[in-house]
Coordinates of C-alpha atoms in Angstrom, one line a residue:
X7 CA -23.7 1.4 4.8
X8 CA -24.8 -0.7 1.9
X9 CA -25.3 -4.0 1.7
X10 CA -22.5 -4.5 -1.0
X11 CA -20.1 -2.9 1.4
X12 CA -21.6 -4.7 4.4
X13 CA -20.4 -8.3 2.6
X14 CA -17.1 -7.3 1.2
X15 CA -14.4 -9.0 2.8
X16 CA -10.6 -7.1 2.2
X17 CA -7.3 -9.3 2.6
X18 CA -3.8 -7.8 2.4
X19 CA -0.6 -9.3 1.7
X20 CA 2.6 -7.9 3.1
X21 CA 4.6 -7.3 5.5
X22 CA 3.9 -6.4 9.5
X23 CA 7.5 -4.4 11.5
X24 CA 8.1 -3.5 14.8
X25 CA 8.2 0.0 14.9
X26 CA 10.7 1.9 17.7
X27 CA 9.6 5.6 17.2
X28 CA 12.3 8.3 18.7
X29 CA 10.8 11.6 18.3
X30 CA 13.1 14.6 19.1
X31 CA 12.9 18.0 19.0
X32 CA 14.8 18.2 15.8
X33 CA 16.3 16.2 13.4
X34 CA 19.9 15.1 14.1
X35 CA 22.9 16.5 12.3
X36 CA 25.8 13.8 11.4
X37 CA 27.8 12.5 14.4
X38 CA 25.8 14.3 17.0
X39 CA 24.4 13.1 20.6
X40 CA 20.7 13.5 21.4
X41 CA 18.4 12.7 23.6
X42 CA 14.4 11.0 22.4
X43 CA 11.7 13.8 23.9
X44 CA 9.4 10.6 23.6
X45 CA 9.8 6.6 22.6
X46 CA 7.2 4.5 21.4
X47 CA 6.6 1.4 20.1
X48 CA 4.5 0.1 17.3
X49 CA 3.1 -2.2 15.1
X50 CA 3.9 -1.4 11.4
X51 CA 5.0 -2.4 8.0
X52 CA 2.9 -1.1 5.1
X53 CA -0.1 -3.5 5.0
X54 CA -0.1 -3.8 8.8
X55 CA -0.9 -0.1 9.0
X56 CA -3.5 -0.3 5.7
X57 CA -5.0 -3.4 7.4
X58 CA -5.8 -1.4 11.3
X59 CA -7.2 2.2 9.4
X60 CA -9.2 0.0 7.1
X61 CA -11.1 -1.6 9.5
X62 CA -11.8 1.6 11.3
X63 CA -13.5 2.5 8.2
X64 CA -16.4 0.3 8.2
X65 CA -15.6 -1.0 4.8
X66 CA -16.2 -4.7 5.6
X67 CA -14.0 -7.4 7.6
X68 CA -10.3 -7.4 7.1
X69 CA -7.3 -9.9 7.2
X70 CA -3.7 -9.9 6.7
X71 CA -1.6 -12.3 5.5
X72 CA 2.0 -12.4 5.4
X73 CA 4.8 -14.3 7.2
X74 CA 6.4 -14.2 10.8
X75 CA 9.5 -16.3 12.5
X76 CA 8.0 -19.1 14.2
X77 CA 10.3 -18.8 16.9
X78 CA 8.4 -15.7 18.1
X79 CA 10.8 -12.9 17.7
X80 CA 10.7 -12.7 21.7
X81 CA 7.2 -11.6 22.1
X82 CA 7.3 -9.4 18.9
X83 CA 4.9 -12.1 17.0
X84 CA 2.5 -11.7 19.6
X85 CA 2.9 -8.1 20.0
X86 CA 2.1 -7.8 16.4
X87 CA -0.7 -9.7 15.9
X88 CA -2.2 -8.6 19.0
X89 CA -2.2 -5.2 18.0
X90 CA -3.9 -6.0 14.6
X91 CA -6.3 -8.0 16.9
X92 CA -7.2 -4.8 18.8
X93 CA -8.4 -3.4 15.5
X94 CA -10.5 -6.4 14.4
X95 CA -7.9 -8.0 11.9
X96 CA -8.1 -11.3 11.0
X97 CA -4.6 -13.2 11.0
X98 CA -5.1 -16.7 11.3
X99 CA -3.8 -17.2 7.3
X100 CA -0.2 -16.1 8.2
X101 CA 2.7 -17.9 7.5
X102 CA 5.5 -19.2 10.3
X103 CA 9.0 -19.3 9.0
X104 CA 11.6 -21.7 10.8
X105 CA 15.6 -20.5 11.7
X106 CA 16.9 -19.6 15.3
X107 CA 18.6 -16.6 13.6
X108 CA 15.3 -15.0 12.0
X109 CA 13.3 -12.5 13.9
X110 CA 10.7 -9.9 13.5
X111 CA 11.2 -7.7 11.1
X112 CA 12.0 -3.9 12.6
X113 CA 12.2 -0.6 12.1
X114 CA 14.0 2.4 13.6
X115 CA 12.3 5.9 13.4
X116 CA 13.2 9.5 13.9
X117 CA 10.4 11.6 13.8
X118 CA 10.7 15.2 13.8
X119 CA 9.1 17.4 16.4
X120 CA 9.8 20.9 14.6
X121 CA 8.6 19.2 11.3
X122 CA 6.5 16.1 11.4
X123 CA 9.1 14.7 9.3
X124 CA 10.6 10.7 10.0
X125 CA 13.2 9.1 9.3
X126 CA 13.2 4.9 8.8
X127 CA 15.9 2.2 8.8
X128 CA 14.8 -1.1 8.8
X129 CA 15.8 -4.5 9.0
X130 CA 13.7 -8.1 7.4
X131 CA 16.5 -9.7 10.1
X132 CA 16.7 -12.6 8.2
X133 CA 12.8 -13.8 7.9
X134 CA 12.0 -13.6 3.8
X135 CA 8.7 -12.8 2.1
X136 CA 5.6 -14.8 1.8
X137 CA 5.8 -17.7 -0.4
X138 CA 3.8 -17.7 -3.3
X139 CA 3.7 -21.3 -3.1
X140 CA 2.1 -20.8 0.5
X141 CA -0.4 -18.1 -1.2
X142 CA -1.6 -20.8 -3.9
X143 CA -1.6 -23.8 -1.9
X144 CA -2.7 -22.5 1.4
X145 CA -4.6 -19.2 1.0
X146 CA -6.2 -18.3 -2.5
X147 CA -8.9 -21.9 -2.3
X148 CA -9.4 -20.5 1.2
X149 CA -10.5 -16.9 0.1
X150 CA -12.2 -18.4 -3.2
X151 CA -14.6 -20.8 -0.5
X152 CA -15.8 -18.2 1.6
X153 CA -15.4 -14.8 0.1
X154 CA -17.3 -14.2 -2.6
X155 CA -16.8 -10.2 -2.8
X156 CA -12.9 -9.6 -2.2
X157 CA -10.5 -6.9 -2.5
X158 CA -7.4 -8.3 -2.3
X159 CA -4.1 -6.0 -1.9
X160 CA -0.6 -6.8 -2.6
X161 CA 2.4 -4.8 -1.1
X162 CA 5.0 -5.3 -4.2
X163 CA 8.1 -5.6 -2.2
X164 CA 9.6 -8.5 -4.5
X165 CA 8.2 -8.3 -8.0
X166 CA 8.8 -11.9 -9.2
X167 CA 6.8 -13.5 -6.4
X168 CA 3.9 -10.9 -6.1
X169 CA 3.3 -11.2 -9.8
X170 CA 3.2 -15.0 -9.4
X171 CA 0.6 -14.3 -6.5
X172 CA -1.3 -11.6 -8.5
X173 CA -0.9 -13.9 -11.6
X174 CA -3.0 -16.8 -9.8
X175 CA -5.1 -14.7 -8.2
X176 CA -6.6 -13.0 -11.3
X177 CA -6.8 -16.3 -12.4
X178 CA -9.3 -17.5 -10.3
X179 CA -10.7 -14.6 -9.4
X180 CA -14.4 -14.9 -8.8
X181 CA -16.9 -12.1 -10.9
X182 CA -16.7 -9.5 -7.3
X183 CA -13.7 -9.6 -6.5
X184 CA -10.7 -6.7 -7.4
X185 CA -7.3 -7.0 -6.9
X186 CA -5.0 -4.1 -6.1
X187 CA -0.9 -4.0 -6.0
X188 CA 1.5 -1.2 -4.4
X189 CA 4.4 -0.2 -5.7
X190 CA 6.6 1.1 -3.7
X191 CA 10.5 0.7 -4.6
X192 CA 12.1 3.1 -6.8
X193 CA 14.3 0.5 -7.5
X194 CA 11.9 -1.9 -9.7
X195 CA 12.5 -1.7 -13.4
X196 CA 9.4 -0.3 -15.7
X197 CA 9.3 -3.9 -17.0
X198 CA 9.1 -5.5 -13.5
X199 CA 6.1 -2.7 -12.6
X200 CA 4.8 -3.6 -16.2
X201 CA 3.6 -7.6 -15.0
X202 CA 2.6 -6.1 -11.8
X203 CA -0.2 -4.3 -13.3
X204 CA -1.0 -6.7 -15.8
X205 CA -3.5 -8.5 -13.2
X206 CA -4.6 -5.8 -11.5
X207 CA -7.6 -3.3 -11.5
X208 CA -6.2 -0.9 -8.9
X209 CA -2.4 0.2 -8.5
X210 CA -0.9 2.3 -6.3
X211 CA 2.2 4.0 -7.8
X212 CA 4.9 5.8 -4.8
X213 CA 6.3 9.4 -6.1
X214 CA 9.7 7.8 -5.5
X215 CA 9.2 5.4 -8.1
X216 CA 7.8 8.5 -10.4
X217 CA 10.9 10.2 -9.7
X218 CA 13.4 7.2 -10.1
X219 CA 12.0 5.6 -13.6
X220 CA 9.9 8.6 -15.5
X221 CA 13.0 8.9 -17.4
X222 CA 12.9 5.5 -18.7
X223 CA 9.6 5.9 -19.5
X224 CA 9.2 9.0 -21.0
X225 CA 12.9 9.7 -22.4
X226 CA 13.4 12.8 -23.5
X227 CA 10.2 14.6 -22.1
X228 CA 11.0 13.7 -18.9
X229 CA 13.5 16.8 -18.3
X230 CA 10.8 19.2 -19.1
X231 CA 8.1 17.3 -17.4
X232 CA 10.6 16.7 -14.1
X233 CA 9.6 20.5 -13.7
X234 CA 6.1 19.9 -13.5
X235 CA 6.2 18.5 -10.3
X236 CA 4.6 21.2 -8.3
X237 CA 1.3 21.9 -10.0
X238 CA -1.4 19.7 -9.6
X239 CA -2.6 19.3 -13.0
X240 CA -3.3 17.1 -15.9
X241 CA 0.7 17.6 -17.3
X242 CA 2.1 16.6 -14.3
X243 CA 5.2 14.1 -14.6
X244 CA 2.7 11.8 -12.2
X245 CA 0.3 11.3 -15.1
X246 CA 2.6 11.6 -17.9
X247 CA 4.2 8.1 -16.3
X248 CA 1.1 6.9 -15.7
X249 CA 0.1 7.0 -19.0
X250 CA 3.6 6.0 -20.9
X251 CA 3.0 2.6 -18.2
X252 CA -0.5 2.5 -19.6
X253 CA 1.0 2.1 -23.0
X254 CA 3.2 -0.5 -23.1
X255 CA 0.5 -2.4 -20.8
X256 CA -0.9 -5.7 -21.4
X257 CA -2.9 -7.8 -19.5
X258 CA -2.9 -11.6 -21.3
X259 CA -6.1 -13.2 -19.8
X260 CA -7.8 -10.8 -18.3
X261 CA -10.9 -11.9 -16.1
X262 CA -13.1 -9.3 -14.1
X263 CA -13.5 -6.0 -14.5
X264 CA -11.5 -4.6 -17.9
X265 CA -11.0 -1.0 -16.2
X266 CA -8.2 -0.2 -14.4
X267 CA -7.1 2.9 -11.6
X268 CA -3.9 3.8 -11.3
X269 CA -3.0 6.0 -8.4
X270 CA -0.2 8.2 -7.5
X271 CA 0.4 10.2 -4.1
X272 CA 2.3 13.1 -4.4
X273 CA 2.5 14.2 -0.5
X274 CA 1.9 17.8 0.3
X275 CA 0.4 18.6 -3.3
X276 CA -2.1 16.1 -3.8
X277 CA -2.5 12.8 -5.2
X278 CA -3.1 11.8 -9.4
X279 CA -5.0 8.8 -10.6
X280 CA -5.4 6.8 -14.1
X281 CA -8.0 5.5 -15.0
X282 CA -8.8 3.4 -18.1
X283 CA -10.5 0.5 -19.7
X284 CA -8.6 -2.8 -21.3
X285 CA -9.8 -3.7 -24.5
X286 CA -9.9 -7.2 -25.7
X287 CA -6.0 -7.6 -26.5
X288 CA -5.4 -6.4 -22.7
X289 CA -4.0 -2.7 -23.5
X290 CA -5.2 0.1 -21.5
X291 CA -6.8 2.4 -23.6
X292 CA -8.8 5.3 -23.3
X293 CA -7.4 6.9 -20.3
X294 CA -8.3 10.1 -18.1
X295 CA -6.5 11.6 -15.2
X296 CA -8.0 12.0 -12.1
X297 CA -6.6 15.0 -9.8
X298 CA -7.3 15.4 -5.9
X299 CA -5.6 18.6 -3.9
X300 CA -4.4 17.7 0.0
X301 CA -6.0 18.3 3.0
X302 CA -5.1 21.2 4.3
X303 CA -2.8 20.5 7.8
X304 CA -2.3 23.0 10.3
X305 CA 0.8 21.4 12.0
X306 CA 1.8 18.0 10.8
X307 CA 2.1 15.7 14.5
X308 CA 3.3 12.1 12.9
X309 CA 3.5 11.5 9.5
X310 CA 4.6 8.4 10.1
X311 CA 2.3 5.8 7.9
X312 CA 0.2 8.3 6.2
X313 CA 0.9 6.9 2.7
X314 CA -0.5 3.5 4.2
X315 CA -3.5 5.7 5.8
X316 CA -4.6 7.2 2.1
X317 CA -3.8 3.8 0.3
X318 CA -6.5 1.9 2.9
X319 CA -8.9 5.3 2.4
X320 CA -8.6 4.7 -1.7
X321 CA -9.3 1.3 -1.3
X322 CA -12.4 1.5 0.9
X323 CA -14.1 4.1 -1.2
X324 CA -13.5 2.3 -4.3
X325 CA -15.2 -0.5 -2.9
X326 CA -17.8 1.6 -1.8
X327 CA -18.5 2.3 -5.5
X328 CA -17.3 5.9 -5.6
X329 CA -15.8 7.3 -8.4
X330 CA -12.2 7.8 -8.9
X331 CA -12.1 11.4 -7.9
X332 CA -13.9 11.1 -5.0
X333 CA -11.9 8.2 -3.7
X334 CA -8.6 10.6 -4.3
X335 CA -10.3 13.0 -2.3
X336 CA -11.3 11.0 0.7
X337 CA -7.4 9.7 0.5
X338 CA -6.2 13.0 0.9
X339 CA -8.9 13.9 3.5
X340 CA -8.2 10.9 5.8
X341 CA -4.5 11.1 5.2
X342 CA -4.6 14.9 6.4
X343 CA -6.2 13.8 9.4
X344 CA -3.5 11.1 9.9
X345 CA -0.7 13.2 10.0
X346 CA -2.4 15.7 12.4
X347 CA -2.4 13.1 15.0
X348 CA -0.5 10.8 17.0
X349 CA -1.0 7.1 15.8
X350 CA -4.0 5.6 13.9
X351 CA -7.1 5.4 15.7
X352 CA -10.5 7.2 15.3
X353 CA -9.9 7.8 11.7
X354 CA -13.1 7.6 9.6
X355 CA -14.4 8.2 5.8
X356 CA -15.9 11.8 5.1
X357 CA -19.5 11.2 4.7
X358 CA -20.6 10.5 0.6

């Protein structure tokens, strides 16, 4: 491992569940009685799960930061952090909330035996987001003393106040450090995305989204390009979106490193990236797509958190100073592995 690795220090912001896995045999038709083969339960949440495979990657050290009900949740806080504990994440930067009524936030999961499939419904039960306020104040003058090679990830779950958070980070962003945002919800407008990216170097774009907004984007290409969906190649409706966001992009004041990746997972298939350079007015410019086929999966065990497991394998080998393709690759690698297993642990980078 190099040096440069060796001192990197990677801090994610987001959200931590409670995960209640039912697995059954197969999944459930409407207003039918089963019974769970198996029931487990889990720390997860997006970040949470990036946070415990990246520091089985021997990337650097790794925190989260995000928010929990100060009450405790019944044992769920400690459950939580504990478990991030057992994989050497740092949480002491986490935010308590206050309300009786708020508890940890939770998901329900039906995973599929015959398929590998799940299922999620989940609950915030009442405790909100992290503050930016909290972030500025509390956080960013802490990571600006001691770390002075970051990556620093943001799970976009509420645009306004990540942007804020990206905002002031890129602002004082020291000349190592890179800053990374996912977005997730197929529900936030182009526009919303659009100040996302504006502060960050590396984005990580969900196929939902894709699906939901290329049409905005793209107008009327979009019904031809919607059929483009299963080839992995440089016309695919991943890339075309990619690239009509990289042209109404601007970053106002942009610090650090003028390129940019943008990275799109598109399951089974493969996963796309973007990557660019800024030039001095903050538009992305000069762009060239990246393409990565998927690991090949014999049966597919849990699938549960394997877009968290290739994000955190993206992020590591971009920090490792790999190129763009080969980061894709190792996310697809990694990810494969994921799925053909039970859980998270013993996951590792293929060797460079």
């Amino acid at each position: 491992m190099s040096d440069s690795r060796a001192k990197c220090h990677f801090a994610l912001v987001g959200g931590v569940y409670i995960d209640e896995i039912h697995e059954v045999a197969a999944y459930p038709s409407e207003d039918s009685a089963i019974r769970a083969a198996s029931v487990q339960r889990r720390r997860g949440g997006n970040v949470g799960n990036s946070a415990a495979v990246l520091s089985q990657l021997d990337a650097g050290s790794v925190e989260w930061v995000g928010v929990v009900p100060a009450n405790g949740g019944d044992g769920a806080v400690a459950f939580a952090l504990d478990s991030l504990h057992a994989y050497n994440v740092r949480t002491e930067r986490h935010e308590r909330v206050q309300g009786e009524a708020i508890g940890m936030p939770t998901s329900m999961i039906l995973s599929s035996r015959a398929t590998g499939s799940r299922t999620i419904v989940s609950s915030r039960r009442g405790l909100r987001e992290l503050c930016a306020e909290y972030f500025s104040r509390e956080v960013l003058p802490a990571l600006v003393r001691e770390h002075p090679v970051l990556w620093l990830h943001f799970e976009g779950r509420e645009p306004g106040s990540v942007a804020r958070m990206v905002a002031e980070a890129d602002r004082a962003r020291l000349a190592a450090w890179r800053l990374s945002v996912e977005v997730e919800k197929p529900t936030f407008t182009p526009e919303a995305v659009l100040t996302l990216l504006a502060g960050a170097d590396v984005a990580f774009v969900s196929r939902e989204w894709v699906l939901r907004n290329a049409a905005a984007l793209l107008g009327g290409e979009a019904a031809s390009r919607q059929r483009q969906t299963e080839r992995l190649d440089d016309c695919h409706l991943a890339i075309a979106t990619l690239r009509a966001l990289a042209g109404r992009s601007l970053a106002a004041a942009k610090r650090g490193s003028a390129g940019v990746t943008w990275v799109c997972a598109w399951g089974a298939l493969g996963a796309f990236a973007l990557t660019g350079v800024r030039d001095e007015g903050g538009r992305v410019v000069e762009t060239c797509a990246v393409l990565a086929a998927a690991s090949a999966v014999e049966r597919v065990v849990d699938s549960v958190g394997a877009g968290d497991t290739f994000n955190a394998a993206v992020i590591a080998s971009l920090a490792a100073g790999v190129g763009a393709g080969e980061a894709l690759r190792a996310g697809c690698l990694v990810a494969g592995r994921k799925v053909a297993q039970a859980g998270f642990d013993g996951l590792t980078l293929p060797p460079s």
